[in-house]
Coordinates of C-alpha atoms in Angstrom, one line a residue:
Chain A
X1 CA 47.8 251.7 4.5
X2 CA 50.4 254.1 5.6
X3 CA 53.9 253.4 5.1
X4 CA 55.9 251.9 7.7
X5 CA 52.7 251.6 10.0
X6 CA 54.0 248.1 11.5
X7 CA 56.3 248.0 14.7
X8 CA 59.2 246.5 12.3
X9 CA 59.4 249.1 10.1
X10 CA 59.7 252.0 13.2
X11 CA 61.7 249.5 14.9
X12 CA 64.3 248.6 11.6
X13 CA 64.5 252.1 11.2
X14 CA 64.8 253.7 15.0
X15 CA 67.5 250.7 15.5
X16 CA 69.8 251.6 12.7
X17 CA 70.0 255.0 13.8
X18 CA 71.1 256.6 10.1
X19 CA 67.8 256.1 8.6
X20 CA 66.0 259.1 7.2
X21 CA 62.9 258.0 5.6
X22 CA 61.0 260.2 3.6
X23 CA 58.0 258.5 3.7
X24 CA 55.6 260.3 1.6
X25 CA 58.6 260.6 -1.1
X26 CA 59.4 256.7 -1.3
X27 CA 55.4 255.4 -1.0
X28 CA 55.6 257.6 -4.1
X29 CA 58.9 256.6 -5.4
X30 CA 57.2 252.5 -4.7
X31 CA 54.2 253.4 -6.0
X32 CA 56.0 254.9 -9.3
X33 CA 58.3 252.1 -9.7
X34 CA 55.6 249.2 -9.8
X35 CA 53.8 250.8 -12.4
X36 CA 57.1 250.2 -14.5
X37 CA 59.0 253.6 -13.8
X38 CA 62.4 252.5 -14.2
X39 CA 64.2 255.7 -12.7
X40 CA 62.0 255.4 -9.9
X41 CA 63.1 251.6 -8.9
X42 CA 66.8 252.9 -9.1
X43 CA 66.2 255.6 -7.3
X44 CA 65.0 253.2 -4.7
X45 CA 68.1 251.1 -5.1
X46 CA 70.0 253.9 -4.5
X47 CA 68.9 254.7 -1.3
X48 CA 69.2 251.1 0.2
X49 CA 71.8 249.0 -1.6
X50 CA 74.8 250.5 0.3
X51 CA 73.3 249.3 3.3
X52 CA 72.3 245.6 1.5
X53 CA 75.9 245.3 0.7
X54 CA 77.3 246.6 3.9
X55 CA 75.9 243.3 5.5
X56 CA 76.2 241.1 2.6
X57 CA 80.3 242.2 2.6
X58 CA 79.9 241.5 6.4
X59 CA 78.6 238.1 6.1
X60 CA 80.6 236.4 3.4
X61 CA 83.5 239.1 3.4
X62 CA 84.6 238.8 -0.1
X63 CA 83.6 241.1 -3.6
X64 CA 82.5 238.6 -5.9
X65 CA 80.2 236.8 -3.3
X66 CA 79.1 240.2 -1.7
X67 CA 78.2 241.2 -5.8
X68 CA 76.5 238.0 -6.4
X69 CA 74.4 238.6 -2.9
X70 CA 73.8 242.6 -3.7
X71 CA 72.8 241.8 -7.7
X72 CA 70.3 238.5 -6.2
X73 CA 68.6 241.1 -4.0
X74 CA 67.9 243.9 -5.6
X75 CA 66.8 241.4 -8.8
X76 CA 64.2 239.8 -6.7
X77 CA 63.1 243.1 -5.3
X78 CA 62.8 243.9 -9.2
X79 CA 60.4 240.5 -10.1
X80 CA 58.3 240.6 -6.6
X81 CA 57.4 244.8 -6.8
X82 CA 54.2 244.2 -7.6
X83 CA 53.5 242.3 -4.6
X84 CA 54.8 244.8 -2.3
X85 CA 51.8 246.0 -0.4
X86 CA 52.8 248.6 2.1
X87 CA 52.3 246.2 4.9
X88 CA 56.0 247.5 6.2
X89 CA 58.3 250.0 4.9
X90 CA 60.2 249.6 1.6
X91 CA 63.9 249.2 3.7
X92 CA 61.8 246.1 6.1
X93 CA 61.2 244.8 2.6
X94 CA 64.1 245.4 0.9
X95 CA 66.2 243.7 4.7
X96 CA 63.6 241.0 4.4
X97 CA 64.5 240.1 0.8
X98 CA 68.6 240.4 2.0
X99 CA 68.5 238.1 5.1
X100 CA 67.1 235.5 2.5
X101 CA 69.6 235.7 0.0
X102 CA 72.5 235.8 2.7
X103 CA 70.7 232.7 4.5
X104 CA 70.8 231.1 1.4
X105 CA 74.1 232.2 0.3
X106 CA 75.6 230.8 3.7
X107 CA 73.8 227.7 3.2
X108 CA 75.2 226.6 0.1
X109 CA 78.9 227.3 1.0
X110 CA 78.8 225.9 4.2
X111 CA 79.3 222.2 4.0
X112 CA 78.4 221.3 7.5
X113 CA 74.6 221.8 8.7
X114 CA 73.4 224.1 11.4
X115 CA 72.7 220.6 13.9
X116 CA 75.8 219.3 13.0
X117 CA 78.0 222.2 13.9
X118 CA 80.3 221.5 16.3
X119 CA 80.0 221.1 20.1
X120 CA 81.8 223.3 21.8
X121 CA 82.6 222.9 25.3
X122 CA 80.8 224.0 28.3
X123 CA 81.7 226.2 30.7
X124 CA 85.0 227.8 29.6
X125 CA 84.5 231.3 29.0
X126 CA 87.0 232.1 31.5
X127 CA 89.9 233.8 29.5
X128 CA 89.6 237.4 28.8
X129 CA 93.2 238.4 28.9
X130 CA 93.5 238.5 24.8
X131 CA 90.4 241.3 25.3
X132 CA 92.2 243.2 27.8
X133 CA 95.7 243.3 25.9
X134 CA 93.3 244.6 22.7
X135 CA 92.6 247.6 25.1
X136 CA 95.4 248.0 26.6
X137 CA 96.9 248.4 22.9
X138 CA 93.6 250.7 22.0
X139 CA 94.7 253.2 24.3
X140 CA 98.2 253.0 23.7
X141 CA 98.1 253.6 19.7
X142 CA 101.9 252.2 19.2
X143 CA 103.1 251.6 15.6
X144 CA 101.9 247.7 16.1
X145 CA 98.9 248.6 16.6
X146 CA 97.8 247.8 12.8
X147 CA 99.1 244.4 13.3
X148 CA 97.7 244.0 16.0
X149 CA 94.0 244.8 14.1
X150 CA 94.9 242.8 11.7
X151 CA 95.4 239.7 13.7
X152 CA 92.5 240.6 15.7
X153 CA 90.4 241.1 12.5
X154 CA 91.3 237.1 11.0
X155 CA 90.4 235.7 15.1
X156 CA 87.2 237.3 14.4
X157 CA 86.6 236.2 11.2
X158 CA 87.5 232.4 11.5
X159 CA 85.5 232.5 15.2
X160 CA 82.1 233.8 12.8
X161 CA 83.2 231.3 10.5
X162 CA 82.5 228.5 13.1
X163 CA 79.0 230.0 13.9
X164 CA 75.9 228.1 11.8
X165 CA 74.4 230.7 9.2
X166 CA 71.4 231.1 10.8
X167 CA 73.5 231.9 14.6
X168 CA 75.6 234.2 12.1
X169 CA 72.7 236.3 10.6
X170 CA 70.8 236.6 14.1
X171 CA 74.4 237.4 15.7
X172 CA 75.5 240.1 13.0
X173 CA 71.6 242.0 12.7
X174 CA 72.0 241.8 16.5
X175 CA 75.2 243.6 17.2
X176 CA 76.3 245.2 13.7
X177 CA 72.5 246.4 12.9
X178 CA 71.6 246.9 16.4
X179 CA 68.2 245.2 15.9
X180 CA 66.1 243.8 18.7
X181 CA 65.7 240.5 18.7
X182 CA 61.9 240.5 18.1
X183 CA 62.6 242.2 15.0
X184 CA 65.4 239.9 14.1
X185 CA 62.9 237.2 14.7
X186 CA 59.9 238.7 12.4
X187 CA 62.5 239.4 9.4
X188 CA 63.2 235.5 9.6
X189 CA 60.0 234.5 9.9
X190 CA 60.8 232.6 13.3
X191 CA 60.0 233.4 17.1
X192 CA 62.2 235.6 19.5
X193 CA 62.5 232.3 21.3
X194 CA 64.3 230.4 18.5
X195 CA 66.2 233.9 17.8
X196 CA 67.3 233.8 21.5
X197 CA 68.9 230.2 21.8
X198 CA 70.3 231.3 18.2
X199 CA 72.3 234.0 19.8
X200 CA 73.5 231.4 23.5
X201 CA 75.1 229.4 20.8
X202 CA 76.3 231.9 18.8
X203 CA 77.4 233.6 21.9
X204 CA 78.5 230.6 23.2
X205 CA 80.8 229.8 20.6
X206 CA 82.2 232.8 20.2
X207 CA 83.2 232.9 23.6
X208 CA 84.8 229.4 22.8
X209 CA 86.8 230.8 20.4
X210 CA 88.0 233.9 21.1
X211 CA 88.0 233.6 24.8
X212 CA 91.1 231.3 24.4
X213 CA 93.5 233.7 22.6
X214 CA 96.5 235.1 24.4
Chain B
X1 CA 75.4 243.1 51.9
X2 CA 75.5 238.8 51.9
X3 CA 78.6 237.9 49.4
X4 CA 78.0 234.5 47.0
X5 CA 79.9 231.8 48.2
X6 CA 79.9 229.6 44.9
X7 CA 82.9 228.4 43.3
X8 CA 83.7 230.2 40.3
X9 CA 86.2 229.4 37.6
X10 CA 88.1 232.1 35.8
X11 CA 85.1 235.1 34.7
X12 CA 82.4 232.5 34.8
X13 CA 78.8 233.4 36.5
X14 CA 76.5 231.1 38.2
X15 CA 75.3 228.8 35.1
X16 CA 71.7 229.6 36.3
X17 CA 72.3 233.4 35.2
X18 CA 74.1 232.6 32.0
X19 CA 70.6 232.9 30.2
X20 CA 69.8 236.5 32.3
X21 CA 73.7 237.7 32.1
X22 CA 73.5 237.5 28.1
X23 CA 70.8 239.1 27.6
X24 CA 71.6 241.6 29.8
X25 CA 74.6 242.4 28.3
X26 CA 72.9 243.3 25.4
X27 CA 70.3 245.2 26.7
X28 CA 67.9 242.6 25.6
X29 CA 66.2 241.7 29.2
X30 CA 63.4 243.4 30.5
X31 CA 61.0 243.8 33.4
X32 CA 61.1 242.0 36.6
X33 CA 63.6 239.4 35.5
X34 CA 66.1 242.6 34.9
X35 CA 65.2 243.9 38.3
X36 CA 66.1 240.3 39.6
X37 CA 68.9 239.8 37.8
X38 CA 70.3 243.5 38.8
X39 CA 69.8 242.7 42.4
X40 CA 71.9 239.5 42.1
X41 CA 74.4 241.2 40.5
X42 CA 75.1 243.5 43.5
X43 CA 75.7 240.5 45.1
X44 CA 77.4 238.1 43.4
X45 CA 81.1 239.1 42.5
X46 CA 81.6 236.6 39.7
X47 CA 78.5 237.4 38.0
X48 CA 80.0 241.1 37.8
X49 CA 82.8 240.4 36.3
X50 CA 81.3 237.4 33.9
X51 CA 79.1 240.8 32.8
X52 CA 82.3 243.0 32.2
X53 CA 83.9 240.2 30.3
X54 CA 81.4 239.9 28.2
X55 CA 81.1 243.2 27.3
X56 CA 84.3 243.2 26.6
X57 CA 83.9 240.5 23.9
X58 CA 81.2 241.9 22.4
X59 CA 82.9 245.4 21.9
X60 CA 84.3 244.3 19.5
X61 CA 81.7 243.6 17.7
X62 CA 80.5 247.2 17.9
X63 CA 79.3 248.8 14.6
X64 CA 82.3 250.5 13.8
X65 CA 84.6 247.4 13.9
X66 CA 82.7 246.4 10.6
X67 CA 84.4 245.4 7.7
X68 CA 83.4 247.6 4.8
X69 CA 82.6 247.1 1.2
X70 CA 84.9 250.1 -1.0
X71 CA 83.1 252.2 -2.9
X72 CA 84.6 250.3 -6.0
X73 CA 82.6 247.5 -4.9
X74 CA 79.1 249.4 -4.8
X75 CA 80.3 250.9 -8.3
X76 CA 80.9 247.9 -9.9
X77 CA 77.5 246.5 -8.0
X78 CA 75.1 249.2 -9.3
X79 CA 77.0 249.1 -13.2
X80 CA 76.4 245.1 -13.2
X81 CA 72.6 245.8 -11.6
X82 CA 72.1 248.4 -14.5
X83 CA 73.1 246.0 -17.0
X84 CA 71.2 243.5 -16.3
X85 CA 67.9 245.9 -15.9
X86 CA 68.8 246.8 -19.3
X87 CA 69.1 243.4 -21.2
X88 CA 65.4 242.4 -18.9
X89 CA 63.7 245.5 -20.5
X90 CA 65.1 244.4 -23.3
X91 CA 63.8 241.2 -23.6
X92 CA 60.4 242.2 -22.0
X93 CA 60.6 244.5 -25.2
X94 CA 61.1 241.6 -27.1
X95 CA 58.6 238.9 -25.7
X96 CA 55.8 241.5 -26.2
X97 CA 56.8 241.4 -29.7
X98 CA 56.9 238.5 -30.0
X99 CA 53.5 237.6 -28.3
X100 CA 51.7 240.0 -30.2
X101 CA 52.7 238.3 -33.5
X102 CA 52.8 234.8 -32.3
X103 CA 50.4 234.3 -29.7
X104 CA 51.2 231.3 -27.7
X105 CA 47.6 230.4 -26.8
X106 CA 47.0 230.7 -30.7
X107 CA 49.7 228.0 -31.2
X108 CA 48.6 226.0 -28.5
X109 CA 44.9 225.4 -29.8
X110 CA 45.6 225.3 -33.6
X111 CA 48.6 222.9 -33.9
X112 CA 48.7 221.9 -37.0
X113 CA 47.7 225.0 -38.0
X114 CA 50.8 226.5 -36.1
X115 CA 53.3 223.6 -38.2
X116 CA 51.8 224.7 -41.4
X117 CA 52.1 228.3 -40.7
X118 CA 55.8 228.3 -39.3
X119 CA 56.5 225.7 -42.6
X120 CA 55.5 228.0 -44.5
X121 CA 57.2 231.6 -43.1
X122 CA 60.3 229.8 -42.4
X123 CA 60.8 228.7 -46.2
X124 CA 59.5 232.1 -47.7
X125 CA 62.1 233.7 -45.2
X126 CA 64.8 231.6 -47.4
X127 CA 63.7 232.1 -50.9
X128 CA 63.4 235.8 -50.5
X129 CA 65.6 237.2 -48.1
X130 CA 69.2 236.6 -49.9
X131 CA 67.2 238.3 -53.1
X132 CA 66.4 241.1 -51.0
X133 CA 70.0 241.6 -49.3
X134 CA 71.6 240.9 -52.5
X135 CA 70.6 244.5 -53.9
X136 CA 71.1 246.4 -50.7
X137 CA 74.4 248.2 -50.0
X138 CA 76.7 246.1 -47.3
X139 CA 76.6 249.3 -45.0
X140 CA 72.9 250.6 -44.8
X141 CA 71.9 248.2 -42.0
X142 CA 75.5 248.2 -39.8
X143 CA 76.4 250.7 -37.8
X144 CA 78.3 253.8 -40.0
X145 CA 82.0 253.5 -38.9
X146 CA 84.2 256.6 -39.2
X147 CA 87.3 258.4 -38.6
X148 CA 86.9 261.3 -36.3
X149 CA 88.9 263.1 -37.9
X150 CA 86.6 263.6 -40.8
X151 CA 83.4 263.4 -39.0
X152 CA 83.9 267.4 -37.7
X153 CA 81.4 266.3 -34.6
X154 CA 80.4 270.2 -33.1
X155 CA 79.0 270.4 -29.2
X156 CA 75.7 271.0 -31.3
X157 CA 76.3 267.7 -32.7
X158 CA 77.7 265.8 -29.2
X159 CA 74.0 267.7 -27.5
X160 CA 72.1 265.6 -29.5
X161 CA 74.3 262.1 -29.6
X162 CA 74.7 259.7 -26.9
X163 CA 77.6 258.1 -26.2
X164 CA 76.8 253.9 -24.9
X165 CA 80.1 252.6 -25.3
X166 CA 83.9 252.6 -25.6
X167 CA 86.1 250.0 -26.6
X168 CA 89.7 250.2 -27.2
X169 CA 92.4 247.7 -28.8
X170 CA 96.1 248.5 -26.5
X171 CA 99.0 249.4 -28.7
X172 CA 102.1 247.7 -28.5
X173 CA 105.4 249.7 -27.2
X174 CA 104.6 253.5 -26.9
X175 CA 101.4 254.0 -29.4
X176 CA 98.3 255.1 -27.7
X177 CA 95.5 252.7 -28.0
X178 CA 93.3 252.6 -30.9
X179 CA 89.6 254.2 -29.6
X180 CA 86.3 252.7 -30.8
X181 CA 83.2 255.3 -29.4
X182 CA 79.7 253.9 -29.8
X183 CA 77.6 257.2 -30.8
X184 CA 74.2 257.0 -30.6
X185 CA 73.2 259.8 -33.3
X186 CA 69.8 259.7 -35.2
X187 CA 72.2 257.1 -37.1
X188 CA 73.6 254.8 -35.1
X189 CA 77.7 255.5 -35.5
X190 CA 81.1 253.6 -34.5
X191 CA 83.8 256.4 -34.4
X192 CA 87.8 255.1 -34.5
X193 CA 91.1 257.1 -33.5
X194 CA 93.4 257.2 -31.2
X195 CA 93.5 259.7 -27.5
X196 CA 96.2 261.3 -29.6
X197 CA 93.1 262.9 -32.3
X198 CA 92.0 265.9 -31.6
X199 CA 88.3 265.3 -32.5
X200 CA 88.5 261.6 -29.7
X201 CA 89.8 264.1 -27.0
X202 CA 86.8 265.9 -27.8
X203 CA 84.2 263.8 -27.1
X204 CA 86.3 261.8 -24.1
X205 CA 86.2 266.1 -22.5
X206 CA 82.4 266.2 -23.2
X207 CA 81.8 262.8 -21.3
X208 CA 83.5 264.1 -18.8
X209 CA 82.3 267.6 -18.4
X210 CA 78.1 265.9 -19.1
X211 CA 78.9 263.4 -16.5
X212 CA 75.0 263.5 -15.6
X213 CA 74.3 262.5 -19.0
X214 CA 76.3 259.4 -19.7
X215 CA 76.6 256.2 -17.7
X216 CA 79.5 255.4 -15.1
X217 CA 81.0 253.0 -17.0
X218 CA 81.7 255.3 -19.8
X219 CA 83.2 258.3 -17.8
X220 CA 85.3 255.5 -16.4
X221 CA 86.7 254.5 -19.5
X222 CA 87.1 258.4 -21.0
X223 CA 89.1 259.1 -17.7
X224 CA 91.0 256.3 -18.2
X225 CA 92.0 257.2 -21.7
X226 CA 92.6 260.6 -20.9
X227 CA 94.8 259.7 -18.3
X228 CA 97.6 259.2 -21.3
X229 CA 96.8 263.0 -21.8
X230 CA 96.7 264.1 -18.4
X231 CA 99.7 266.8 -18.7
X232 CA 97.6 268.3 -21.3
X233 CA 95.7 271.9 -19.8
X234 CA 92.7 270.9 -20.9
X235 CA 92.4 267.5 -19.7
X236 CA 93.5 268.3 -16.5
X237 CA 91.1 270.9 -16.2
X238 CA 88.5 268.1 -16.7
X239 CA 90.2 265.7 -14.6
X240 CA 89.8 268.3 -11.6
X241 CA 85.9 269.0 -12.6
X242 CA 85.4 265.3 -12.4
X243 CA 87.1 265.0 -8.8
X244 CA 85.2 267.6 -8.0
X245 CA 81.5 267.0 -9.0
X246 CA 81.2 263.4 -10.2
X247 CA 78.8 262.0 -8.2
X248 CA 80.0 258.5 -8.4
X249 CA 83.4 257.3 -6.2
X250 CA 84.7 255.0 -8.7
X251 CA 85.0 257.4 -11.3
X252 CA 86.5 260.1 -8.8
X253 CA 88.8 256.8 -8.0
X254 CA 89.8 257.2 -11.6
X255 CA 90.7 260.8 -11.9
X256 CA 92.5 261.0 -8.7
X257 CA 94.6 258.2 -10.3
X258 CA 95.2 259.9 -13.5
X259 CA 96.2 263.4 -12.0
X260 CA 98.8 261.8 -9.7
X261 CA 100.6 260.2 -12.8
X262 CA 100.7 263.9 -14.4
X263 CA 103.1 266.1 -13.8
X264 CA 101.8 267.7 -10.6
X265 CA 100.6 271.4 -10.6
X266 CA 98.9 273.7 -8.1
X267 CA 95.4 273.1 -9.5
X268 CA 96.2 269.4 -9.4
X269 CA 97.4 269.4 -6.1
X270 CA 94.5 271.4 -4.5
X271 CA 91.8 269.1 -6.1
X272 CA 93.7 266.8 -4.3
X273 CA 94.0 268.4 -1.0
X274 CA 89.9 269.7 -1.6
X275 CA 89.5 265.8 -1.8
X276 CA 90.9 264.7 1.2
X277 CA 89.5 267.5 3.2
X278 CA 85.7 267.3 1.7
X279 CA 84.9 264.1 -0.3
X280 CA 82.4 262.4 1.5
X281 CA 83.6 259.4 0.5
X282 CA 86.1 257.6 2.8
X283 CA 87.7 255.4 0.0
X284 CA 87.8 258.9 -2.0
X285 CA 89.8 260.7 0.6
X286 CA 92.5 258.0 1.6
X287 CA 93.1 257.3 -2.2
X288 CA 93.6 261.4 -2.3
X289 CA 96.1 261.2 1.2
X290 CA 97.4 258.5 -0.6
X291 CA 98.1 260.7 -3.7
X292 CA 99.3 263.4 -1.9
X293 CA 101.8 261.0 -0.3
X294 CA 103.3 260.3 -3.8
X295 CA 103.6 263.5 -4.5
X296 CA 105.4 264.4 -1.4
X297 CA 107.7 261.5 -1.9
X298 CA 108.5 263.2 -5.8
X299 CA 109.3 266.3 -4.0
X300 CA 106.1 268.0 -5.4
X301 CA 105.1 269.8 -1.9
X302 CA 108.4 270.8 -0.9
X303 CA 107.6 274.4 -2.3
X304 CA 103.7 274.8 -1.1
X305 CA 103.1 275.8 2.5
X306 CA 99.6 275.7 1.8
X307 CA 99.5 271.9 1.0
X308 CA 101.7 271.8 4.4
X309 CA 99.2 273.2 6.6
X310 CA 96.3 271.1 5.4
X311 CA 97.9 268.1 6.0
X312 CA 99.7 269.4 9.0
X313 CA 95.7 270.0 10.0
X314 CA 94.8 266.9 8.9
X315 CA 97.7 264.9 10.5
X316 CA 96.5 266.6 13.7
X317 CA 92.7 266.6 14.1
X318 CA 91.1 264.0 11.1
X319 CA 88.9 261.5 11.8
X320 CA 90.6 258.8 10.3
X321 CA 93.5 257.0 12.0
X322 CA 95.4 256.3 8.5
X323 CA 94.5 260.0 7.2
X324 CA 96.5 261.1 10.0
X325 CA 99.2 258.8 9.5
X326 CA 99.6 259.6 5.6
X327 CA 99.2 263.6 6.0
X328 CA 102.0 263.6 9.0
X329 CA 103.9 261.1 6.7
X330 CA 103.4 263.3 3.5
X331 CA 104.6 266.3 6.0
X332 CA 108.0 264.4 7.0
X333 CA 108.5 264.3 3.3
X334 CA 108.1 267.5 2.2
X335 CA 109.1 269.7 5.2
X336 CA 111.2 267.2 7.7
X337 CA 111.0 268.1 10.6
X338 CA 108.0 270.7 10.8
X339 CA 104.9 268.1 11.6

């Protein structure tokens, strides 16, 4: 079967936008490397794992869990090449094999469970001042500006803190990967539908919590 | 055109569009219920701007608000990956060795067999090995350690020898560290000296100029021992070749560290400059702005025009907010006034 012959992998790969494949290359490079070429599987590690730990740093936001996540990854990817059968491409794989080990990864430090997260309350997504100070100070480039990031940048992070992992994941491959949700859906092995209500809530709560900063 | 007369409170939509107004927003709704959901936007006010304000939330979640990992991190990611490939294969090495000689289905079947058989290897083991080791020279099985100075290692020799390791013990007060290189040879070797020996230098200046040839974290280590060298000509020299062509950031990292603690020169400075301008790597080039920056404060650019009108071109038109701000910085320092 030809490489990347699935809607995922065309999808994955259109929706990132800075994906070159060279698909005859890696189905080679793949093909090498299960037959115990070792250059071959690092060559293949090279040409994803920026990416892997560009949303495992994105997830949990610190080096030693972002090495932990980036080293769990590509080790699995090392035991399981065998079973890799070209049904998608290589990167659909490899993003597969990631999502898992973040999901997991977010699992075991959160302490509170994905049904017991937090109501939050209806209706109140009525303050947008905060967002239109943050533009007004974007176009303005004064010295406070970096401050100004910076306390931007810790809102952000403690509002995706409050998200469930599984609302996180769907929430960052849907607006830092710039997947579709049906993608987003296939990679966790779930339907769009369930991917959808992840990303209300997600949404939801986000709006909660940044919504009410002035 | 018929305006909606529903209360709204603040940016909120009608709550029977929040479903349709979130999906819009992200470009995720499709078909007739887009078409419906367009048409009720041209009417309904608060739905419009419940759109815009989510937008406006979600910008900044755009792709380029991401937090980034450094290129120390991926470094020190792919070094720890490569290790651990290394001890599997070696212990797949190992277990295939150990399966062809002891075959656990063998074991399995035959088990008193198997007692009698390990009985009988592990007590032979103890009667003759110390008889065999006690007539064998102490150094013919452990790794041949010597002083560089009196190995006389030539490039010939360093062609055909590996480097896999370097270790080294700090000095106290002002002595340079004592240097331990593991040389793979056809006889396994441990070298000793300090940075301060000629023939160390030598083999830290091959690592660095074969940097296809030896692993990360050994060019990583050699720059950082050369860096106590780093005035020296020749070092420098290598320092710049590494900025220049090393392939991996964290070892560039390194040099640019070690040639901004030497006394700066013009070749020095122009790697650095060359770095800033051309490194693809954006960690790279605000660790060289940054560089550049100390200089400027030592007074080092005062007398380079050159070095002036990069940074003035780099404080004026580069991508990068903080490049900007640490070339027209680095400018104020060196030439006040003229940025």
């Amino acid at each position: 079967m030809a490489m990347n012959s699935t809607g995922i992998g065309v999808a994955l790969e259109g929706a990132a936008g800075h994906r070159v494949v060279q698909k005859g290359d890696e189905q080679v490079l793949v093909r090498q490397a299960q037959a115990g070429n070792r250059p071959a599987f690092e060559e293949l590690v090279r040409r994803y794992d920026r990416e892997v730990l560009r949303l495992a740093y994105s997830l949990v936001r610190g080096n030693e869990d972002a090495r932990d996540i980036y080293q769990e990854v590509f080790l699995r990817a090392y035991r399981n090449l065998a079973r890799f059968r070209f049904e998608c491409s290589f990167y659909t794989w490899i993003y597969r094999i990631a999502t898992n080990v973040c999901l997991d990864h977010l699992r075991r430090k959160t302490t509170r469970r994905e049904e017991q997260a937090p109501e939050v309350p209806e209706g109140d997504g009525a303050t947008p001042d905060f967002f239109e100070q943050q533009m007004e100070h974007r176009a303005a480039a004064n010295p406070e500006r970096h401050l100004l990031g910076q306390e931007l940048g810790r809102h952000i992070t403690a509002a995706l803190d409050e998200l469930s992992p599984r609302e996180r994941m769907v929430f960052e491959l849907k607006h830092y990967e710039g997947l579709r949700l049906r993608v987003i859906g296939d990679m966790l092995g779930t339907t769009e539908e369930t991917v959808k209500n992840s990303l209300f809530r997600a949404t939801r709560k986000l709006r909660a919590s940044l919504g009410g900063m002035r | 055109m018929q305006q909606d007369s529903r209360p709204t409170s603040g940016t909120q939509g009608c709550p029977e569009f929040e479903t349709q107004l979130t999906l819009y927003a992200i470009d995720e709704l499709e078909g007739a219920e887009r078409n419906s959901f367009e048409e009720h936007l041209d009417h309904c006010r608060s739905c419009a701007v419940a759109l815009e304000a989510e937008r406006r939330m979600l910008s900044i979640f755009a792709p380029h608000q991401r937090p980034e990992p450094s290129a120390a991190l991926l470094a020190s990611c792919r070094n720890r990956f490569e290790d651990t490939l290394d001890e599997m294969d070696h212990r797949s090495i190992f277990a295939r060795w150990a399966e062809t000689i002891f075959p656990a289905h063998w074991l399995a079947l035959h088990p008193a067999a198997s007692a009698a058989a390990l009985i009988l290897i592990g007590f032979s083991a103890g009667m003759l090995a110390p008889r065999h080791f006690q007539g064998v020279p102490p150094s013919s099985g452990a790794p041949q350690i010597a002083a560089l100075s009196s190995m006389g290692l030539d490039s010939q020799e360093l062609q055909n020898s590996n480097v896999s390791g370097i270790n080294w013990i700090p000095a106290e007060g002002n002595l340079p560290p004592r240097i331990e290189v593991q040389i793979t040879t056809q006889k396994p070797m441990v070298v000793q000296g300090t940075v301060d020996d000629k023939e160390v230098k030598q083999v830290l200046l091959y690592v660095l100029r074969n940097d296809r040839r030896f692993g990360p974290d050994v060019r990583i280590n050699a720059v950082d021992l050369l860096k106590a060298r780093a005035s020296d000509p020749e070092v420098e020299q290598a320092l710049c070749q590494v900025e220049r062509v090393d392939n991996n950031p964290a070892v560039r990292l390194k040099a640019l560290e070690a040639l901004t603690d030497a006394p700066p020169n013009p070749a020095s400075i122009q790697t650095m400059l060359d770095a800033v301008v051309k490194d693809s790597n954006i960690g790279v080039r605000v660790e060289a702005v940054n560089s550049l920056r100390t200089l400027s404060e030592r007074g080092a650019l005062n007398s380079d025009p050159e070095a002036i009108k990069v940074l003035r071109d780099l404080s004026q038109s580069d991508s990068n907010v903080y490049i900007r701000l640490q070339s027209a910085a680095a400018i104020q320092q060196a030439a006040p006034g003229q940025n």
